[in-house]
Amino acid sequence: MRVITAVRGDITEQHVDAIVNAANSSLLGGGGVDGAIHRKGGKRILEECRALRASHYGKGLPAGEAVATTAGQLPARWVIHTVGPVWSAEQDRSDLLAACHRNSLAVARELGARTVAFPAISTGIFSWPVADAARIAVGAVQEAVDKSAFDEVRFVLFDQMAYDTYAELIGGA
């Protein structure tokens, strides 16, 4: 089995140790992946996010950083929240997008997670072009996985075009 894989599906239905949430900086839910995770995961995720805001992240979680909570009612054990950067034609924010993946995997390692599922961070409302986001994400994960002991790092893509893009970079899925 390949350590890095791509599947087409719903990240909230993944049976993995940790799913990564493409969160907004408030950590309090939102649209897209973030909203789906909060809705399906239930109130425990929101309660832990509120506690994080009250303690360490009063101004919100900065882009590129990652923090974990329970997964509530999701089939995973943990949710790792990371805030992707908004795409900009004027400013290269690739390092921040790569940091989302590296830092999420660092949190997963600290938790003891052996399987992790990522969405296509920043490609929704943050407007990052899918092909570029995939190149950055897969590269960052390949770099991080070489240095650690994950059984599987899975990219979970909601639509066929995104799946095809990630799967091609990974070398098939």
mmCIF file of the C-alpha atoms, coordinates in Angstrom:
data_MODEL
# 
_entry.id   MODEL 
# 
loop_
_atom_site.group_PDB 
_atom_site.id 
_atom_site.type_symbol 
_atom_site.label_atom_id 
_atom_site.label_alt_id 
_atom_site.label_comp_id 
_atom_site.label_asym_id 
_atom_site.label_entity_id 
_atom_site.label_seq_id 
_atom_site.pdbx_PDB_ins_code 
_atom_site.Cartn_x 
_atom_site.Cartn_y 
_atom_site.Cartn_z 
_atom_site.occupancy 
_atom_site.B_iso_or_equiv 
_atom_site.pdbx_formal_charge 
_atom_site.auth_seq_id 
_atom_site.auth_comp_id 
_atom_site.auth_asym_id 
_atom_site.auth_atom_id 
_atom_site.pdbx_PDB_model_num 
ATOM 1   C CA . MET A 1 1   ? 0.000   0.000  0.000   1.00 0.00 ? 1   MET A CA 1 
ATOM 2   C CA . ARG A 1 2   ? 1.147   3.517  -0.732  1.00 0.00 ? 2   ARG A CA 1 
ATOM 3   C CA . VAL A 1 3   ? 1.613   5.775  2.264   1.00 0.00 ? 3   VAL A CA 1 
ATOM 4   C CA . ILE A 1 4   ? 0.153   8.780  0.392   1.00 0.00 ? 4   ILE A CA 1 
ATOM 5   C CA . THR A 1 5   ? -3.150  8.129  -1.345  1.00 0.00 ? 5   THR A CA 1 
ATOM 6   C CA . ALA A 1 6   ? -6.040  10.004 -2.916  1.00 0.00 ? 6   ALA A CA 1 
ATOM 7   C CA . VAL A 1 7   ? -9.710  9.081  -2.726  1.00 0.00 ? 7   VAL A CA 1 
ATOM 8   C CA . ARG A 1 8   ? -12.858 10.749 -3.949  1.00 0.00 ? 8   ARG A CA 1 
ATOM 9   C CA . GLY A 1 9   ? -15.321 11.201 -1.127  1.00 0.00 ? 9   GLY A CA 1 
ATOM 10  C CA . ASP A 1 10  ? -16.502 13.042 1.958   1.00 0.00 ? 10  ASP A CA 1 
ATOM 11  C CA . ILE A 1 11  ? -13.843 13.777 4.570   1.00 0.00 ? 11  ILE A CA 1 
ATOM 12  C CA . THR A 1 12  ? -16.407 13.561 7.374   1.00 0.00 ? 12  THR A CA 1 
ATOM 13  C CA . GLU A 1 13  ? -16.913 9.861  6.576   1.00 0.00 ? 13  GLU A CA 1 
ATOM 14  C CA . GLN A 1 14  ? -13.241 8.821  6.731   1.00 0.00 ? 14  GLN A CA 1 
ATOM 15  C CA . HIS A 1 15  ? -12.285 6.121  9.227   1.00 0.00 ? 15  HIS A CA 1 
ATOM 16  C CA . VAL A 1 16  ? -8.841  7.445  10.121  1.00 0.00 ? 16  VAL A CA 1 
ATOM 17  C CA . ASP A 1 17  ? -7.116  8.522  13.316  1.00 0.00 ? 17  ASP A CA 1 
ATOM 18  C CA . ALA A 1 18  ? -7.225  12.220 12.388  1.00 0.00 ? 18  ALA A CA 1 
ATOM 19  C CA . ILE A 1 19  ? -8.962  14.322 9.788   1.00 0.00 ? 19  ILE A CA 1 
ATOM 20  C CA . VAL A 1 20  ? -7.650  17.738 8.913   1.00 0.00 ? 20  VAL A CA 1 
ATOM 21  C CA . ASN A 1 21  ? -10.121 20.593 8.901   1.00 0.00 ? 21  ASN A CA 1 
ATOM 22  C CA . ALA A 1 22  ? -9.663  23.466 6.467   1.00 0.00 ? 22  ALA A CA 1 
ATOM 23  C CA . ALA A 1 23  ? -10.745 25.802 9.266   1.00 0.00 ? 23  ALA A CA 1 
ATOM 24  C CA . ASN A 1 24  ? -11.311 29.501 9.378   1.00 0.00 ? 24  ASN A CA 1 
ATOM 25  C CA . SER A 1 25  ? -9.225  31.438 11.869  1.00 0.00 ? 25  SER A CA 1 
ATOM 26  C CA . SER A 1 26  ? -12.084 31.786 14.367  1.00 0.00 ? 26  SER A CA 1 
ATOM 27  C CA . LEU A 1 27  ? -12.114 27.982 14.903  1.00 0.00 ? 27  LEU A CA 1 
ATOM 28  C CA . LEU A 1 28  ? -15.866 28.323 15.388  1.00 0.00 ? 28  LEU A CA 1 
ATOM 29  C CA . GLY A 1 29  ? -17.120 26.717 12.200  1.00 0.00 ? 29  GLY A CA 1 
ATOM 30  C CA . GLY A 1 30  ? -17.941 28.134 8.816   1.00 0.00 ? 30  GLY A CA 1 
ATOM 31  C CA . GLY A 1 31  ? -18.748 26.916 5.332   1.00 0.00 ? 31  GLY A CA 1 
ATOM 32  C CA . GLY A 1 32  ? -17.360 24.162 3.151   1.00 0.00 ? 32  GLY A CA 1 
ATOM 33  C CA . VAL A 1 33  ? -15.235 21.494 4.839   1.00 0.00 ? 33  VAL A CA 1 
ATOM 34  C CA . ASP A 1 34  ? -15.175 23.459 8.100   1.00 0.00 ? 34  ASP A CA 1 
ATOM 35  C CA . GLY A 1 35  ? -18.954 23.677 8.316   1.00 0.00 ? 35  GLY A CA 1 
ATOM 36  C CA . ALA A 1 36  ? -19.412 20.007 7.399   1.00 0.00 ? 36  ALA A CA 1 
ATOM 37  C CA . ILE A 1 37  ? -16.954 18.877 10.088  1.00 0.00 ? 37  ILE A CA 1 
ATOM 38  C CA . HIS A 1 38  ? -18.617 21.014 12.764  1.00 0.00 ? 38  HIS A CA 1 
ATOM 39  C CA . ARG A 1 39  ? -22.147 19.915 11.741  1.00 0.00 ? 39  ARG A CA 1 
ATOM 40  C CA . LYS A 1 40  ? -21.386 16.189 11.573  1.00 0.00 ? 40  LYS A CA 1 
ATOM 41  C CA . GLY A 1 41  ? -18.931 16.164 14.472  1.00 0.00 ? 41  GLY A CA 1 
ATOM 42  C CA . GLY A 1 42  ? -21.341 17.793 16.888  1.00 0.00 ? 42  GLY A CA 1 
ATOM 43  C CA . LYS A 1 43  ? -21.050 20.217 19.761  1.00 0.00 ? 43  LYS A CA 1 
ATOM 44  C CA . ARG A 1 44  ? -17.938 18.701 21.413  1.00 0.00 ? 44  ARG A CA 1 
ATOM 45  C CA . ILE A 1 45  ? -15.751 20.001 18.587  1.00 0.00 ? 45  ILE A CA 1 
ATOM 46  C CA . LEU A 1 46  ? -17.197 23.497 18.961  1.00 0.00 ? 46  LEU A CA 1 
ATOM 47  C CA . GLU A 1 47  ? -16.810 23.363 22.752  1.00 0.00 ? 47  GLU A CA 1 
ATOM 48  C CA . GLU A 1 48  ? -13.116 22.464 22.447  1.00 0.00 ? 48  GLU A CA 1 
ATOM 49  C CA . CYS A 1 49  ? -12.589 25.135 19.792  1.00 0.00 ? 49  CYS A CA 1 
ATOM 50  C CA . ARG A 1 50  ? -14.177 27.722 22.096  1.00 0.00 ? 50  ARG A CA 1 
ATOM 51  C CA . ALA A 1 51  ? -11.817 26.614 24.882  1.00 0.00 ? 51  ALA A CA 1 
ATOM 52  C CA . LEU A 1 52  ? -8.844  27.040 22.533  1.00 0.00 ? 52  LEU A CA 1 
ATOM 53  C CA . ARG A 1 53  ? -10.048 30.547 21.652  1.00 0.00 ? 53  ARG A CA 1 
ATOM 54  C CA . ALA A 1 54  ? -10.418 31.366 25.350  1.00 0.00 ? 54  ALA A CA 1 
ATOM 55  C CA . SER A 1 55  ? -6.905  30.159 26.183  1.00 0.00 ? 55  SER A CA 1 
ATOM 56  C CA . HIS A 1 56  ? -4.212  30.160 23.481  1.00 0.00 ? 56  HIS A CA 1 
ATOM 57  C CA . TYR A 1 57  ? -5.897  31.559 20.385  1.00 0.00 ? 57  TYR A CA 1 
ATOM 58  C CA . GLY A 1 58  ? -7.833  34.621 21.522  1.00 0.00 ? 58  GLY A CA 1 
ATOM 59  C CA . LYS A 1 59  ? -7.199  36.336 18.196  1.00 0.00 ? 59  LYS A CA 1 
ATOM 60  C CA . GLY A 1 60  ? -7.846  33.148 16.223  1.00 0.00 ? 60  GLY A CA 1 
ATOM 61  C CA . LEU A 1 61  ? -5.595  30.494 14.727  1.00 0.00 ? 61  LEU A CA 1 
ATOM 62  C CA . PRO A 1 62  ? -3.028  32.024 12.353  1.00 0.00 ? 62  PRO A CA 1 
ATOM 63  C CA . ALA A 1 63  ? -2.760  30.718 8.797   1.00 0.00 ? 63  ALA A CA 1 
ATOM 64  C CA . GLY A 1 64  ? -0.370  27.787 8.505   1.00 0.00 ? 64  GLY A CA 1 
ATOM 65  C CA . GLU A 1 65  ? -0.619  26.695 12.144  1.00 0.00 ? 65  GLU A CA 1 
ATOM 66  C CA . ALA A 1 66  ? -2.481  23.598 13.359  1.00 0.00 ? 66  ALA A CA 1 
ATOM 67  C CA . VAL A 1 67  ? -4.239  22.511 16.548  1.00 0.00 ? 67  VAL A CA 1 
ATOM 68  C CA . ALA A 1 68  ? -6.234  19.397 17.490  1.00 0.00 ? 68  ALA A CA 1 
ATOM 69  C CA . THR A 1 69  ? -9.586  18.731 19.118  1.00 0.00 ? 69  THR A CA 1 
ATOM 70  C CA . THR A 1 70  ? -11.769 15.701 19.566  1.00 0.00 ? 70  THR A CA 1 
ATOM 71  C CA . ALA A 1 71  ? -13.588 14.444 16.492  1.00 0.00 ? 71  ALA A CA 1 
ATOM 72  C CA . GLY A 1 72  ? -16.887 14.310 18.347  1.00 0.00 ? 72  GLY A CA 1 
ATOM 73  C CA . GLN A 1 73  ? -19.320 12.109 16.444  1.00 0.00 ? 73  GLN A CA 1 
ATOM 74  C CA . LEU A 1 74  ? -17.078 11.679 13.398  1.00 0.00 ? 74  LEU A CA 1 
ATOM 75  C CA . PRO A 1 75  ? -15.507 8.244  12.740  1.00 0.00 ? 75  PRO A CA 1 
ATOM 76  C CA . ALA A 1 76  ? -12.025 9.709  13.354  1.00 0.00 ? 76  ALA A CA 1 
ATOM 77  C CA . ARG A 1 77  ? -10.416 10.155 16.787  1.00 0.00 ? 77  ARG A CA 1 
ATOM 78  C CA . TRP A 1 78  ? -9.240  13.738 16.292  1.00 0.00 ? 78  TRP A CA 1 
ATOM 79  C CA . VAL A 1 79  ? -9.777  16.779 14.118  1.00 0.00 ? 79  VAL A CA 1 
ATOM 80  C CA . ILE A 1 80  ? -6.672  18.788 13.317  1.00 0.00 ? 80  ILE A CA 1 
ATOM 81  C CA . HIS A 1 81  ? -7.692  22.345 12.485  1.00 0.00 ? 81  HIS A CA 1 
ATOM 82  C CA . THR A 1 82  ? -5.474  24.370 10.165  1.00 0.00 ? 82  THR A CA 1 
ATOM 83  C CA . VAL A 1 83  ? -6.126  27.687 8.468   1.00 0.00 ? 83  VAL A CA 1 
ATOM 84  C CA . GLY A 1 84  ? -5.109  27.828 4.843   1.00 0.00 ? 84  GLY A CA 1 
ATOM 85  C CA . PRO A 1 85  ? -4.041  31.064 3.228   1.00 0.00 ? 85  PRO A CA 1 
ATOM 86  C CA . VAL A 1 86  ? -6.232  32.960 0.788   1.00 0.00 ? 86  VAL A CA 1 
ATOM 87  C CA . TRP A 1 87  ? -4.758  32.733 -2.722  1.00 0.00 ? 87  TRP A CA 1 
ATOM 88  C CA . SER A 1 88  ? -3.283  35.950 -4.090  1.00 0.00 ? 88  SER A CA 1 
ATOM 89  C CA . ALA A 1 89  ? -2.012  36.754 -7.575  1.00 0.00 ? 89  ALA A CA 1 
ATOM 90  C CA . GLU A 1 90  ? 0.169   39.520 -6.099  1.00 0.00 ? 90  GLU A CA 1 
ATOM 91  C CA . GLN A 1 91  ? 1.774   37.666 -3.196  1.00 0.00 ? 91  GLN A CA 1 
ATOM 92  C CA . ASP A 1 92  ? 3.255   34.145 -3.040  1.00 0.00 ? 92  ASP A CA 1 
ATOM 93  C CA . ARG A 1 93  ? 1.724   32.404 -0.030  1.00 0.00 ? 93  ARG A CA 1 
ATOM 94  C CA . SER A 1 94  ? 2.895   28.911 -0.987  1.00 0.00 ? 94  SER A CA 1 
ATOM 95  C CA . ASP A 1 95  ? 4.971   28.588 2.196   1.00 0.00 ? 95  ASP A CA 1 
ATOM 96  C CA . LEU A 1 96  ? 1.844   29.103 4.317   1.00 0.00 ? 96  LEU A CA 1 
ATOM 97  C CA . LEU A 1 97  ? -0.074  26.445 2.396   1.00 0.00 ? 97  LEU A CA 1 
ATOM 98  C CA . ALA A 1 98  ? 2.825   23.999 2.754   1.00 0.00 ? 98  ALA A CA 1 
ATOM 99  C CA . ALA A 1 99  ? 3.015   24.863 6.470   1.00 0.00 ? 99  ALA A CA 1 
ATOM 100 C CA . CYS A 1 100 ? -0.642  23.835 6.897   1.00 0.00 ? 100 CYS A CA 1 
ATOM 101 C CA . HIS A 1 101 ? 0.287   20.325 5.793   1.00 0.00 ? 101 HIS A CA 1 
ATOM 102 C CA . ARG A 1 102 ? 3.610   20.083 7.645   1.00 0.00 ? 102 ARG A CA 1 
ATOM 103 C CA . ASN A 1 103 ? 2.171   21.457 10.884  1.00 0.00 ? 103 ASN A CA 1 
ATOM 104 C CA . SER A 1 104 ? -0.923  19.253 10.675  1.00 0.00 ? 104 SER A CA 1 
ATOM 105 C CA . LEU A 1 105 ? 1.305   16.190 10.307  1.00 0.00 ? 105 LEU A CA 1 
ATOM 106 C CA . ALA A 1 106 ? 3.457   17.375 13.233  1.00 0.00 ? 106 ALA A CA 1 
ATOM 107 C CA . VAL A 1 107 ? 0.317   17.586 15.416  1.00 0.00 ? 107 VAL A CA 1 
ATOM 108 C CA . ALA A 1 108 ? -0.762  14.146 14.149  1.00 0.00 ? 108 ALA A CA 1 
ATOM 109 C CA . ARG A 1 109 ? 2.625   12.710 15.157  1.00 0.00 ? 109 ARG A CA 1 
ATOM 110 C CA . GLU A 1 110 ? 2.306   14.246 18.638  1.00 0.00 ? 110 GLU A CA 1 
ATOM 111 C CA . LEU A 1 111 ? -1.134  12.640 18.998  1.00 0.00 ? 111 LEU A CA 1 
ATOM 112 C CA . GLY A 1 112 ? 0.162   9.261  17.854  1.00 0.00 ? 112 GLY A CA 1 
ATOM 113 C CA . ALA A 1 113 ? -2.071  9.254  14.765  1.00 0.00 ? 113 ALA A CA 1 
ATOM 114 C CA . ARG A 1 114 ? -1.044  6.662  12.174  1.00 0.00 ? 114 ARG A CA 1 
ATOM 115 C CA . THR A 1 115 ? -3.672  7.565  9.543   1.00 0.00 ? 115 THR A CA 1 
ATOM 116 C CA . VAL A 1 116 ? -4.534  11.122 8.501   1.00 0.00 ? 116 VAL A CA 1 
ATOM 117 C CA . ALA A 1 117 ? -6.991  12.497 5.941   1.00 0.00 ? 117 ALA A CA 1 
ATOM 118 C CA . PHE A 1 118 ? -6.578  15.931 4.312   1.00 0.00 ? 118 PHE A CA 1 
ATOM 119 C CA . PRO A 1 119 ? -9.036  17.942 2.247   1.00 0.00 ? 119 PRO A CA 1 
ATOM 120 C CA . ALA A 1 120 ? -7.875  20.220 -0.585  1.00 0.00 ? 120 ALA A CA 1 
ATOM 121 C CA . ILE A 1 121 ? -6.938  23.102 1.728   1.00 0.00 ? 121 ILE A CA 1 
ATOM 122 C CA . SER A 1 122 ? -7.535  26.653 0.426   1.00 0.00 ? 122 SER A CA 1 
ATOM 123 C CA . THR A 1 123 ? -9.120  25.525 -2.862  1.00 0.00 ? 123 THR A CA 1 
ATOM 124 C CA . GLY A 1 124 ? -12.698 26.433 -1.970  1.00 0.00 ? 124 GLY A CA 1 
ATOM 125 C CA . ILE A 1 125 ? -13.688 29.901 -0.844  1.00 0.00 ? 125 ILE A CA 1 
ATOM 126 C CA . PHE A 1 126 ? -9.980  30.828 -0.477  1.00 0.00 ? 126 PHE A CA 1 
ATOM 127 C CA . SER A 1 127 ? -9.701  30.475 -4.291  1.00 0.00 ? 127 SER A CA 1 
ATOM 128 C CA . TRP A 1 128 ? -6.363  28.652 -4.565  1.00 0.00 ? 128 TRP A CA 1 
ATOM 129 C CA . PRO A 1 129 ? -6.091  27.026 -8.025  1.00 0.00 ? 129 PRO A CA 1 
ATOM 130 C CA . VAL A 1 130 ? -6.468  23.269 -7.510  1.00 0.00 ? 130 VAL A CA 1 
ATOM 131 C CA . ALA A 1 131 ? -3.453  22.203 -9.580  1.00 0.00 ? 131 ALA A CA 1 
ATOM 132 C CA . ASP A 1 132 ? -1.119  24.556 -7.702  1.00 0.00 ? 132 ASP A CA 1 
ATOM 133 C CA . ALA A 1 133 ? -2.595  23.672 -4.298  1.00 0.00 ? 133 ALA A CA 1 
ATOM 134 C CA . ALA A 1 134 ? -2.193  19.970 -5.094  1.00 0.00 ? 134 ALA A CA 1 
ATOM 135 C CA . ARG A 1 135 ? 1.457   20.449 -6.115  1.00 0.00 ? 135 ARG A CA 1 
ATOM 136 C CA . ILE A 1 136 ? 2.222   22.277 -2.860  1.00 0.00 ? 136 ILE A CA 1 
ATOM 137 C CA . ALA A 1 137 ? 0.204   19.905 -0.649  1.00 0.00 ? 137 ALA A CA 1 
ATOM 138 C CA . VAL A 1 138 ? 1.539   16.666 -2.104  1.00 0.00 ? 138 VAL A CA 1 
ATOM 139 C CA . GLY A 1 139 ? 5.097   18.001 -2.023  1.00 0.00 ? 139 GLY A CA 1 
ATOM 140 C CA . ALA A 1 140 ? 4.827   19.073 1.614   1.00 0.00 ? 140 ALA A CA 1 
ATOM 141 C CA . VAL A 1 141 ? 3.291   15.750 2.645   1.00 0.00 ? 141 VAL A CA 1 
ATOM 142 C CA . GLN A 1 142 ? 5.903   13.733 0.736   1.00 0.00 ? 142 GLN A CA 1 
ATOM 143 C CA . GLU A 1 143 ? 8.616   15.701 2.531   1.00 0.00 ? 143 GLU A CA 1 
ATOM 144 C CA . ALA A 1 144 ? 7.041   15.222 5.960   1.00 0.00 ? 144 ALA A CA 1 
ATOM 145 C CA . VAL A 1 145 ? 6.112   11.562 5.505   1.00 0.00 ? 145 VAL A CA 1 
ATOM 146 C CA . ASP A 1 146 ? 9.685   10.664 4.597   1.00 0.00 ? 146 ASP A CA 1 
ATOM 147 C CA . LYS A 1 147 ? 10.653  11.706 8.120   1.00 0.00 ? 147 LYS A CA 1 
ATOM 148 C CA . SER A 1 148 ? 7.890   9.960  10.059  1.00 0.00 ? 148 SER A CA 1 
ATOM 149 C CA . ALA A 1 149 ? 5.970   6.758  10.501  1.00 0.00 ? 149 ALA A CA 1 
ATOM 150 C CA . PHE A 1 150 ? 2.450   7.175  9.128   1.00 0.00 ? 150 PHE A CA 1 
ATOM 151 C CA . ASP A 1 151 ? 0.585   4.176  7.794   1.00 0.00 ? 151 ASP A CA 1 
ATOM 152 C CA . GLU A 1 152 ? -1.434  6.356  5.425   1.00 0.00 ? 152 GLU A CA 1 
ATOM 153 C CA . VAL A 1 153 ? -1.861  10.018 4.590   1.00 0.00 ? 153 VAL A CA 1 
ATOM 154 C CA . ARG A 1 154 ? -4.959  10.307 2.458   1.00 0.00 ? 154 ARG A CA 1 
ATOM 155 C CA . PHE A 1 155 ? -6.148  13.249 0.381   1.00 0.00 ? 155 PHE A CA 1 
ATOM 156 C CA . VAL A 1 156 ? -9.947  13.170 0.302   1.00 0.00 ? 156 VAL A CA 1 
ATOM 157 C CA . LEU A 1 157 ? -11.277 15.080 -2.688  1.00 0.00 ? 157 LEU A CA 1 
ATOM 158 C CA . PHE A 1 158 ? -14.912 15.968 -3.099  1.00 0.00 ? 158 PHE A CA 1 
ATOM 159 C CA . ASP A 1 159 ? -15.044 16.312 -6.893  1.00 0.00 ? 159 ASP A CA 1 
ATOM 160 C CA . GLN A 1 160 ? -13.609 14.343 -9.774  1.00 0.00 ? 160 GLN A CA 1 
ATOM 161 C CA . MET A 1 161 ? -11.380 17.122 -11.145 1.00 0.00 ? 161 MET A CA 1 
ATOM 162 C CA . ALA A 1 162 ? -9.647  17.613 -7.791  1.00 0.00 ? 162 ALA A CA 1 
ATOM 163 C CA . TYR A 1 163 ? -9.300  13.858 -7.326  1.00 0.00 ? 163 TYR A CA 1 
ATOM 164 C CA . ASP A 1 164 ? -7.750  13.454 -10.789 1.00 0.00 ? 164 ASP A CA 1 
ATOM 165 C CA . THR A 1 165 ? -5.292  16.294 -10.104 1.00 0.00 ? 165 THR A CA 1 
ATOM 166 C CA . TYR A 1 166 ? -4.104  14.949 -6.730  1.00 0.00 ? 166 TYR A CA 1 
ATOM 167 C CA . ALA A 1 167 ? -4.038  11.319 -7.878  1.00 0.00 ? 167 ALA A CA 1 
ATOM 168 C CA . GLU A 1 168 ? -1.859  12.183 -10.871 1.00 0.00 ? 168 GLU A CA 1 
ATOM 169 C CA . LEU A 1 169 ? 0.676   13.943 -8.638  1.00 0.00 ? 169 LEU A CA 1 
ATOM 170 C CA . ILE A 1 170 ? 0.728   11.067 -6.185  1.00 0.00 ? 170 ILE A CA 1 
ATOM 171 C CA . GLY A 1 171 ? 1.245   8.622  -9.012  1.00 0.00 ? 171 GLY A CA 1 
ATOM 172 C CA . GLY A 1 172 ? -2.183  7.037  -9.054  1.00 0.00 ? 172 GLY A CA 1 
ATOM 173 C CA . ALA A 1 173 ? -4.329  6.048  -6.156  1.00 0.00 ? 173 ALA A CA 1 
# 
